[in-house]
Coordinates of C-alpha atoms and ligand atoms in Angstrom, one line a residue:
X206 CA 19.1 -151.1 175.3
X207 CA 19.6 -147.5 174.3
X208 CA 22.2 -146.7 171.6
X209 CA 25.5 -145.2 172.6
X210 CA 27.0 -142.1 170.9
X211 CA 30.5 -140.8 171.3
X212 CA 31.0 -137.1 170.5
X213 CA 34.5 -135.7 170.0
X214 CA 34.2 -131.9 170.4
X215 CA 31.3 -132.1 172.9
X216 CA 32.4 -128.9 174.6
X217 CA 32.0 -126.9 171.4
X218 CA 29.0 -125.1 169.9
X219 CA 27.8 -128.1 167.9
X220 CA 28.8 -130.7 170.4
X221 CA 26.6 -129.2 173.0
X222 CA 23.5 -129.0 170.8
X223 CA 24.1 -132.5 169.5
X224 CA 24.4 -133.9 173.1
X225 CA 21.0 -132.3 174.0
X226 CA 19.5 -133.7 170.8
X227 CA 20.8 -137.2 171.3
X228 CA 19.8 -137.3 174.9
X229 CA 16.2 -136.4 173.9
X230 CA 16.4 -139.3 171.4
X231 CA 17.3 -141.6 174.5
X232 CA 20.9 -142.2 173.5
X233 CA 23.5 -142.7 176.1
X234 CA 25.9 -139.9 175.2
X235 CA 29.6 -140.0 175.9
X236 CA 31.8 -137.0 175.2
X237 CA 35.5 -136.3 174.9
X238 CA 36.9 -133.1 176.5
X239 CA 40.4 -131.8 176.4
X240 CA 42.4 -131.0 179.5
X241 CA 42.4 -127.2 179.9
X242 CA 43.8 -124.9 182.6
X243 CA 40.3 -123.4 183.2
X244 CA 37.0 -125.2 182.8
X245 CA 35.8 -125.6 179.2
X246 CA 32.4 -127.2 179.9
X247 CA 30.3 -124.0 180.1
X248 CA 28.2 -125.1 177.0
X249 CA 27.2 -128.4 178.6
X250 CA 27.1 -127.6 182.3
X251 CA 23.4 -127.2 182.2
X252 CA 23.0 -130.8 181.1
X253 CA 24.7 -131.9 184.3
X254 CA 23.2 -129.3 186.5
X255 CA 19.7 -130.3 185.6
X256 CA 20.2 -133.7 187.2
X257 CA 22.8 -132.8 189.9
X258 CA 25.8 -134.3 188.1
X259 CA 24.2 -137.7 188.1
X260 CA 23.1 -137.7 184.5
X261 CA 23.2 -141.3 183.4
X262 CA 22.8 -140.2 179.8
X263 CA 26.0 -138.2 179.7
X264 CA 29.5 -139.3 180.5
X265 CA 32.7 -137.3 179.9
X266 CA 36.2 -138.6 179.1
X267 CA 39.5 -136.8 178.9
X268 CA 41.1 -137.2 175.5
X269 CA 42.7 -135.4 172.6
X270 CA 42.6 -136.0 168.8
X271 CA 46.4 -135.6 168.8
X272 CA 46.8 -138.5 171.3
X273 CA 46.0 -141.8 169.7
X274 CA 46.3 -143.8 172.9
X275 CA 43.5 -141.7 174.5
X276 CA 41.3 -142.3 171.4
X277 CA 41.9 -146.0 171.5
X278 CA 41.2 -146.2 175.2
X279 CA 38.0 -144.2 175.0
X280 CA 36.5 -146.0 172.0
X281 CA 37.3 -149.4 173.6
X282 CA 35.8 -148.3 177.0
X283 CA 32.7 -146.8 175.5
X284 CA 32.0 -149.3 172.6
X285 CA 29.8 -146.8 170.8
X286 CA 27.3 -147.4 168.0
X287 CA 27.9 -144.0 166.5
X288 CA 30.9 -141.6 166.6
X289 CA 30.5 -137.9 165.8
X290 CA 33.8 -136.2 165.0
X291 CA 33.2 -132.5 165.7
X292 CA 36.5 -131.9 167.3
X293 CA 38.8 -129.4 165.4
X294 CA 40.9 -126.4 165.5
X295 CA 37.9 -124.7 163.9
X296 CA 39.1 -121.1 163.4
X297 CA 40.0 -120.4 159.7
X298 CA 42.1 -117.2 160.4
X299 CA 44.0 -118.9 163.3
X300 CA 44.9 -121.8 160.9
X301 CA 47.2 -119.3 159.1
X302 CA 49.1 -118.9 162.4
X303 CA 49.1 -122.6 163.6
X304 CA 49.0 -124.6 160.3
X305 CA 50.8 -127.7 161.6
X306 CA 48.7 -128.0 164.7
X307 CA 45.5 -127.4 162.7
X308 CA 46.5 -130.2 160.3
X309 CA 47.5 -132.6 163.1
X310 CA 44.2 -132.3 164.8
X311 CA 41.8 -131.8 161.9
X312 CA 43.4 -134.1 159.3
X313 CA 45.5 -136.7 161.2
X314 CA 43.0 -136.7 164.1
X315 CA 40.3 -137.8 161.8
X316 CA 42.6 -140.4 160.2
X317 CA 43.5 -141.8 163.7
X318 CA 39.8 -142.3 164.5
X319 CA 39.1 -144.0 161.1
X320 CA 42.1 -146.4 161.7
X321 CA 40.8 -147.4 165.1
X322 CA 37.3 -148.0 163.8
X323 CA 38.7 -150.0 160.8
X324 CA 40.4 -152.4 163.2
X325 CA 37.6 -152.4 165.8
X326 CA 36.3 -156.0 166.3
X327 CA 33.4 -155.6 168.7
X328 CA 30.9 -153.9 166.4
X329 CA 30.6 -151.9 163.2
X330 CA 30.7 -148.3 164.4
X331 CA 29.1 -145.6 162.3
X332 CA 31.2 -142.5 161.8
X333 CA 30.2 -138.9 161.1
X334 CA 32.8 -136.3 160.0
X335 CA 32.3 -132.6 160.4
X336 CA 33.3 -131.4 156.9
X337 CA 33.0 -127.8 155.9
X338 CA 31.9 -125.5 153.2
X339 CA 35.3 -123.8 153.5
X340 CA 36.5 -126.8 151.4
X341 CA 34.8 -125.2 148.3
X342 CA 36.9 -122.0 148.7
X343 CA 37.2 -120.3 145.4
X344 CA 34.5 -122.3 143.6
X345 CA 31.5 -120.2 142.6
X346 CA 28.1 -120.6 144.3
X347 CA 25.8 -122.3 144.6
X348 CA 28.0 -125.2 145.9
X349 CA 26.7 -128.8 146.2
X350 CA 28.2 -132.3 146.7
X351 CA 29.6 -132.2 143.2
X352 CA 31.4 -128.8 143.4
X353 CA 35.2 -128.8 143.1
X354 CA 37.1 -128.2 146.3
X355 CA 39.4 -125.1 145.9
X356 CA 40.6 -124.6 149.6
X357 CA 41.9 -121.2 150.6
X358 CA 43.4 -121.9 154.1
X359 CA 45.2 -124.7 155.9
X360 CA 41.9 -125.2 157.9
X361 CA 40.1 -125.9 154.6
X362 CA 43.0 -128.1 153.3
X363 CA 42.9 -130.1 156.6
X364 CA 39.2 -130.6 156.2
X365 CA 39.6 -131.8 152.6
X366 CA 42.1 -134.4 153.8
X367 CA 39.7 -135.6 156.4
X368 CA 36.8 -135.6 153.9
X369 CA 38.7 -137.8 151.4
X370 CA 39.9 -140.1 154.2
X371 CA 36.3 -140.8 155.1
X372 CA 35.5 -141.7 151.5
X373 CA 38.6 -143.8 151.2
X374 CA 37.9 -145.8 154.4
X375 CA 34.3 -146.3 153.2
X376 CA 35.5 -147.6 149.7
X377 CA 38.6 -149.5 150.8
X378 CA 37.3 -151.1 154.1
X379 CA 33.5 -150.9 153.9
X380 CA 33.3 -148.5 156.9
X381 CA 29.9 -146.8 157.5
X382 CA 31.5 -143.3 157.4
X383 CA 29.8 -140.1 156.2
X384 CA 30.6 -136.5 155.6
X385 CA 28.3 -133.7 156.5
X386 CA 29.4 -130.7 154.5
X387 CA 28.0 -128.0 156.7
X388 CA 27.9 -124.3 155.7
X389 CA 28.3 -121.7 158.5
X390 CA 26.0 -122.2 161.4
X391 CA 25.8 -119.9 164.4
X392 CA 23.9 -119.7 167.7
X393 CA 24.1 -117.9 171.0
X394 CA 26.8 -120.6 171.9
X395 CA 29.0 -119.5 169.0
X396 CA 32.6 -118.8 170.0
X397 CA 33.3 -115.1 170.6
X398 CA 36.0 -114.8 167.9
X399 CA 33.7 -115.8 165.0
X400 CA 32.2 -112.9 163.2
X401 CA 28.5 -113.3 164.0
X402 CA 29.0 -113.6 167.7
X403 CA 31.6 -110.8 167.7
X404 CA 29.1 -108.5 166.0
X405 CA 26.1 -109.4 168.2
X406 CA 28.1 -109.1 171.4
X407 CA 29.8 -105.9 170.3
X408 CA 26.7 -104.1 169.2
X409 CA 24.7 -105.1 172.3
X410 CA 27.6 -103.9 174.5
X411 CA 27.9 -100.6 172.6
X412 CA 24.1 -100.2 173.0
X413 CA 24.5 -100.8 176.8
X414 CA 27.5 -98.4 177.0
X415 CA 29.8 -101.2 178.0
X416 CA 32.0 -101.1 174.8
X417 CA 33.1 -98.2 172.6
X418 CA 34.1 -99.8 169.3
X419 CA 33.8 -102.9 167.2
X420 CA 36.8 -103.6 165.0
X421 CA 36.4 -106.0 162.2
X422 CA 38.0 -107.3 159.0
X423 CA 36.5 -108.0 155.6
X424 CA 32.9 -106.7 155.5
X425 CA 32.1 -107.9 152.0
X426 CA 32.6 -111.6 152.2
X427 CA 29.3 -113.5 151.9
X428 CA 28.2 -116.5 153.9
X429 CA 25.3 -118.9 154.0
X430 CA 24.4 -118.7 157.8
X431 CA 22.1 -121.2 159.5
X432 CA 21.3 -122.1 163.1
X433 CA 23.4 -124.8 164.8
X434 CA 20.4 -126.3 166.5
X435 CA 18.9 -127.2 163.1
X436 CA 22.2 -128.5 161.8
X437 CA 22.9 -131.0 164.5
X438 CA 19.7 -132.8 163.6
X439 CA 21.1 -133.3 160.1
X440 CA 24.2 -135.0 161.6
X441 CA 22.0 -137.6 163.3
X442 CA 19.8 -138.1 160.1
X443 CA 23.0 -138.6 158.0
X444 CA 23.9 -141.6 160.2
X445 CA 20.4 -143.1 160.1
X446 CA 20.5 -143.7 156.3
X447 CA 20.7 -147.3 154.9
X448 CA 23.9 -146.5 153.0
X449 CA 26.7 -144.2 154.1
X450 CA 26.6 -141.0 152.0
X451 CA 27.8 -137.4 152.0
X452 CA 25.5 -134.3 152.3
X453 CA 25.6 -130.6 151.9
X454 CA 23.7 -128.9 154.8
X455 CA 22.9 -125.2 154.3
X456 CA 20.0 -122.6 153.9
X457 CA 20.6 -121.6 150.2
X458 CA 20.7 -117.9 151.1
X459 CA 23.7 -115.7 151.5
X460 CA 24.4 -112.4 153.2
X461 CA 27.5 -110.3 153.6
X462 CA 29.1 -109.5 156.9
X463 CA 27.9 -105.9 156.4
X464 CA 24.3 -107.1 155.9
X465 CA 24.6 -109.0 159.2
X466 CA 25.8 -105.8 160.9
X467 CA 23.1 -103.6 159.4
X468 CA 20.3 -106.1 160.4
X469 CA 21.6 -106.4 164.0
X470 CA 22.0 -102.6 164.3
X471 CA 18.4 -102.1 163.1
X472 CA 17.0 -104.6 165.6
X473 CA 18.9 -102.8 168.4
X474 CA 17.7 -99.4 167.2
X475 CA 21.1 -98.2 166.4
X476 CA 21.2 -96.0 163.3
X477 CA 24.4 -96.4 161.4
X478 CA 26.0 -94.0 158.9
X479 CA 28.6 -95.8 156.7
X480 CA 31.5 -93.7 155.4
X481 CA 34.7 -94.2 153.4
X482 CA 36.1 -97.3 151.7
X483 CA 38.7 -100.0 152.2
X484 CA 40.7 -99.9 155.4
X485 CA 39.2 -96.4 156.2
X486 CA 35.6 -97.6 156.2
X487 CA 33.8 -96.7 159.4
X488 CA 30.2 -96.7 160.8
X489 CA 29.0 -93.8 162.9
X490 CA 26.2 -94.0 165.4
X491 CA 23.8 -91.3 164.2
X492 CA 22.4 -90.7 167.7
X493 CA 25.8 -90.0 169.3
X494 CA 27.8 -89.0 166.2
X495 CA 30.6 -91.4 167.4
X496 CA 32.4 -93.9 165.3
X497 CA 31.5 -97.3 166.6
X498 CA 32.7 -99.6 163.8
X499 CA 36.2 -99.7 162.2
X500 CA 38.1 -102.1 160.1
X501 CA 41.6 -103.3 160.7
X502 CA 44.0 -105.2 158.5
X503 CA 44.8 -107.7 161.3
X504 CA 41.3 -109.3 161.0
X505 CA 41.7 -109.8 157.2
X506 CA 42.8 -113.2 155.9
X507 CA 45.7 -113.6 153.5
X508 CA 43.3 -115.5 151.2
X509 CA 39.5 -115.2 151.6
X510 CA 36.5 -117.3 150.6
X511 CA 34.3 -114.7 149.0
X512 CA 30.9 -116.2 148.6
X513 CA 29.2 -119.4 149.9
X514 CA 25.6 -120.5 149.1
X515 CA 24.8 -124.1 149.8
X516 CA 22.5 -126.1 147.5
X517 CA 21.1 -128.7 150.0
X518 CA 18.6 -130.4 147.6
X519 CA 20.2 -133.8 148.2
X520 CA 19.6 -133.5 152.0
X521 CA 16.1 -132.2 151.4
X522 CA 15.3 -135.2 149.2
X523 CA 17.0 -138.1 151.0
X524 CA 17.1 -136.9 154.6
X525 CA 13.9 -134.9 154.5
X526 CA 15.9 -132.2 156.2
X527 CA 15.4 -128.5 155.9
X528 CA 16.4 -125.5 158.1
X529 CA 13.7 -124.2 160.5
X530 CA 15.5 -121.0 161.5
X531 CA 15.5 -118.2 159.0
X532 CA 18.4 -115.7 158.9
X533 CA 16.3 -113.2 160.7
X534 CA 15.2 -115.7 163.4
X535 CA 18.9 -116.7 163.9
X536 CA 19.8 -113.1 164.5
X537 CA 16.9 -112.6 166.9
X538 CA 17.9 -115.7 168.9
X539 CA 21.5 -114.4 169.2
X540 CA 20.5 -110.9 170.1
X541 CA 17.9 -112.0 172.7
X542 CA 20.4 -114.3 174.3
X543 CA 23.0 -111.5 174.5
X544 CA 20.6 -109.0 175.9
X545 CA 19.6 -111.5 178.7
X546 CA 23.2 -112.4 179.5
Ligands
NAP160 P1 33.9 -125.2 168.1 O1 32.9 -124.5 168.9 O2 35.2 -124.6 167.9 O3 34.2 -126.6 168.8 C1 35.3 -127.4 168.5 C2 35.4 -128.6 169.5 O4 36.6 -129.3 169.3 C3 35.6 -128.1 171.0 O5 34.9 -129.0 171.8 C4 37.1 -128.2 171.2 O6 37.4 -128.3 172.6 C5 37.4 -129.5 170.5 N1 38.8 -129.6 170.1 C6 39.6 -128.7 169.6 N2 40.9 -129.3 169.5 C7 40.8 -130.6 170.0 C8 41.7 -131.6 170.1 N3 43.0 -131.5 169.8 N4 41.2 -132.8 170.6 C9 40.0 -132.9 171.0 N5 39.0 -132.0 170.9 C10 39.4 -130.8 170.4 O7 33.4 -125.7 166.7 P2 31.9 -125.9 166.2 O8 31.4 -124.6 165.6 O9 31.1 -126.6 167.2 O10 32.1 -126.9 164.9 C11 32.1 -128.3 165.1 C12 32.9 -128.9 164.0 O11 32.3 -128.6 162.8 C13 34.3 -128.5 163.8 O12 35.0 -129.6 163.4 C14 34.3 -127.5 162.8 O13 35.5 -127.4 162.1 C15 33.2 -128.0 161.9 N6 32.4 -127.0 161.1 C16 31.8 -126.0 161.8 C17 31.0 -125.1 161.1 C18 30.3 -123.9 161.7 O14 29.9 -123.0 161.0 N7 30.2 -123.9 163.0 C19 30.7 -125.4 159.7 C20 31.3 -126.5 159.1 C21 32.1 -127.3 159.8 P3 37.6 -127.0 173.5 O15 36.2 -126.6 174.0 O16 38.4 -127.5 174.7 O17 38.2 -125.9 172.7
F7E161 O1 34.3 -115.6 159.4 C1 34.8 -112.2 158.0 C2 35.9 -113.3 157.6 O2 35.4 -116.6 161.3 C3 33.2 -115.3 158.5 C4 34.0 -121.8 161.0 O3 33.0 -122.3 161.8 O4 32.5 -121.5 159.1 C5 33.4 -120.8 160.0 O5 34.5 -120.2 159.3 C6 33.6 -114.2 157.5 C7 35.0 -114.3 156.9 O6 33.8 -117.9 159.9 C8 35.9 -110.6 161.0 O7 36.9 -112.8 156.9 C9 35.2 -110.0 159.0 O8 34.9 -114.0 155.6 O9 32.9 -116.2 161.4 P1 34.1 -116.5 160.6 P2 34.4 -118.7 158.7 O10 35.8 -118.3 158.5 O11 33.5 -118.6 157.6 C10 33.1 -122.5 158.4 C11 32.0 -123.2 157.5 C12 33.9 -123.5 159.2 O12 34.0 -124.7 158.9 C13 34.7 -122.9 160.3 O13 35.0 -123.9 161.3 O14 33.7 -113.0 158.3 N1 35.2 -111.3 159.1 N2 35.6 -109.5 160.2 C14 35.6 -111.7 160.3 N3 35.8 -113.0 160.8 C15 36.2 -113.0 162.1 N4 36.3 -114.3 162.7 N5 36.5 -111.9 162.9 C16 36.4 -110.6 162.3 O15 36.6 -109.6 163.0

């Protein structure tokens, strides 16, 4: 009998890669999608298409982390061996605008799942929680599993709540529940309002004459950027350990948003000349003499996380995990995909 995995957030970036990964491992994969007014399955449609909608390895269910009845029904119907909770309002800046909703889904949504698993009688379900490097917030890099959480947004606060709930349910009720504390990971499937995808898409379109300007926020924050395809493997590895445990997953390198822009521009043969400082900072395309990058206050956050570098030595030692994609290869993958779109 193949194992059954249930993925909350299967329509997202990570959910789609994880579904592919688990299907290759011969899991029967079940995924939860939200009701939306237009289809939200573009990242997983190819999994169905490949077998004419008759994929016996992938089943979708309608549900929502804010609706406990749907969670109860789906878990009881599926009777999974492993649950991966990747569902979230995952945009940090948007959490400043919808803090209550963000907390309901990310914090209480996780608690709802843990409560169901705690009372579940049919089997001991393993639980993976998508925790985040945003939880470290103001703490200086490199950050590891022992670093203090100093969250800088309601998104991060909601993830800290979920993180501690996982540990509490493990300690209090013996659940096999784990946190993967993942640093930023990107891919061609990254949502268009995250900075890497916005930059790659914007610069490719500018190069193709389809867009005039790219408008961004803080160019000087630094992130540890890896590839989502590498990171979903770590999620599975985390749930295969003898004892439930928590792991930092990262690359241990950090680059600024401006570094990311400069590397992309170079790869696309766009020569940039940077001018001015602060909100007046711009980049001019040397070839056309036109301003193609500007900054705007509206993309800045009220409080920022300045610098993240993940020390993933625990994952390297116990999970035998390390990233395969370098920063450079990640950008190549994103640019090539955008050019072929
Ligand atoms: P994503 O692309 O934004 O995907 C989020 C998923 O959650 C989507 O499938 C979304 O559905 C679903 N979702 C949102 N609200 C929901 C609700 N109320 N009920 C059920 N499902 C809901 O995010 P991602 O980049 O794949 O990240 C996956 C998880 O890892 C998230 O929890 C994120 O916070 C966390 N994380 C991400 C990173 C990163 O760098 N990518 C790093 C650390 C942690 P729709 O498709 O319908 O919107
Ligand atoms: O911002 C700066 C912005 O939105 C990265 C999520 O997956 O990773 C992600 O959160 C940096 C920030 O990702 C723009 O201020 C500048 O410093 O791509 P982002 P994030 O906030 O780091 C963590 C680990 C998660 O858990 C989250 O779910 O880029 N930045 N200009 C901009 N950011 C955006 N989005 N848009 C801009 O125009």
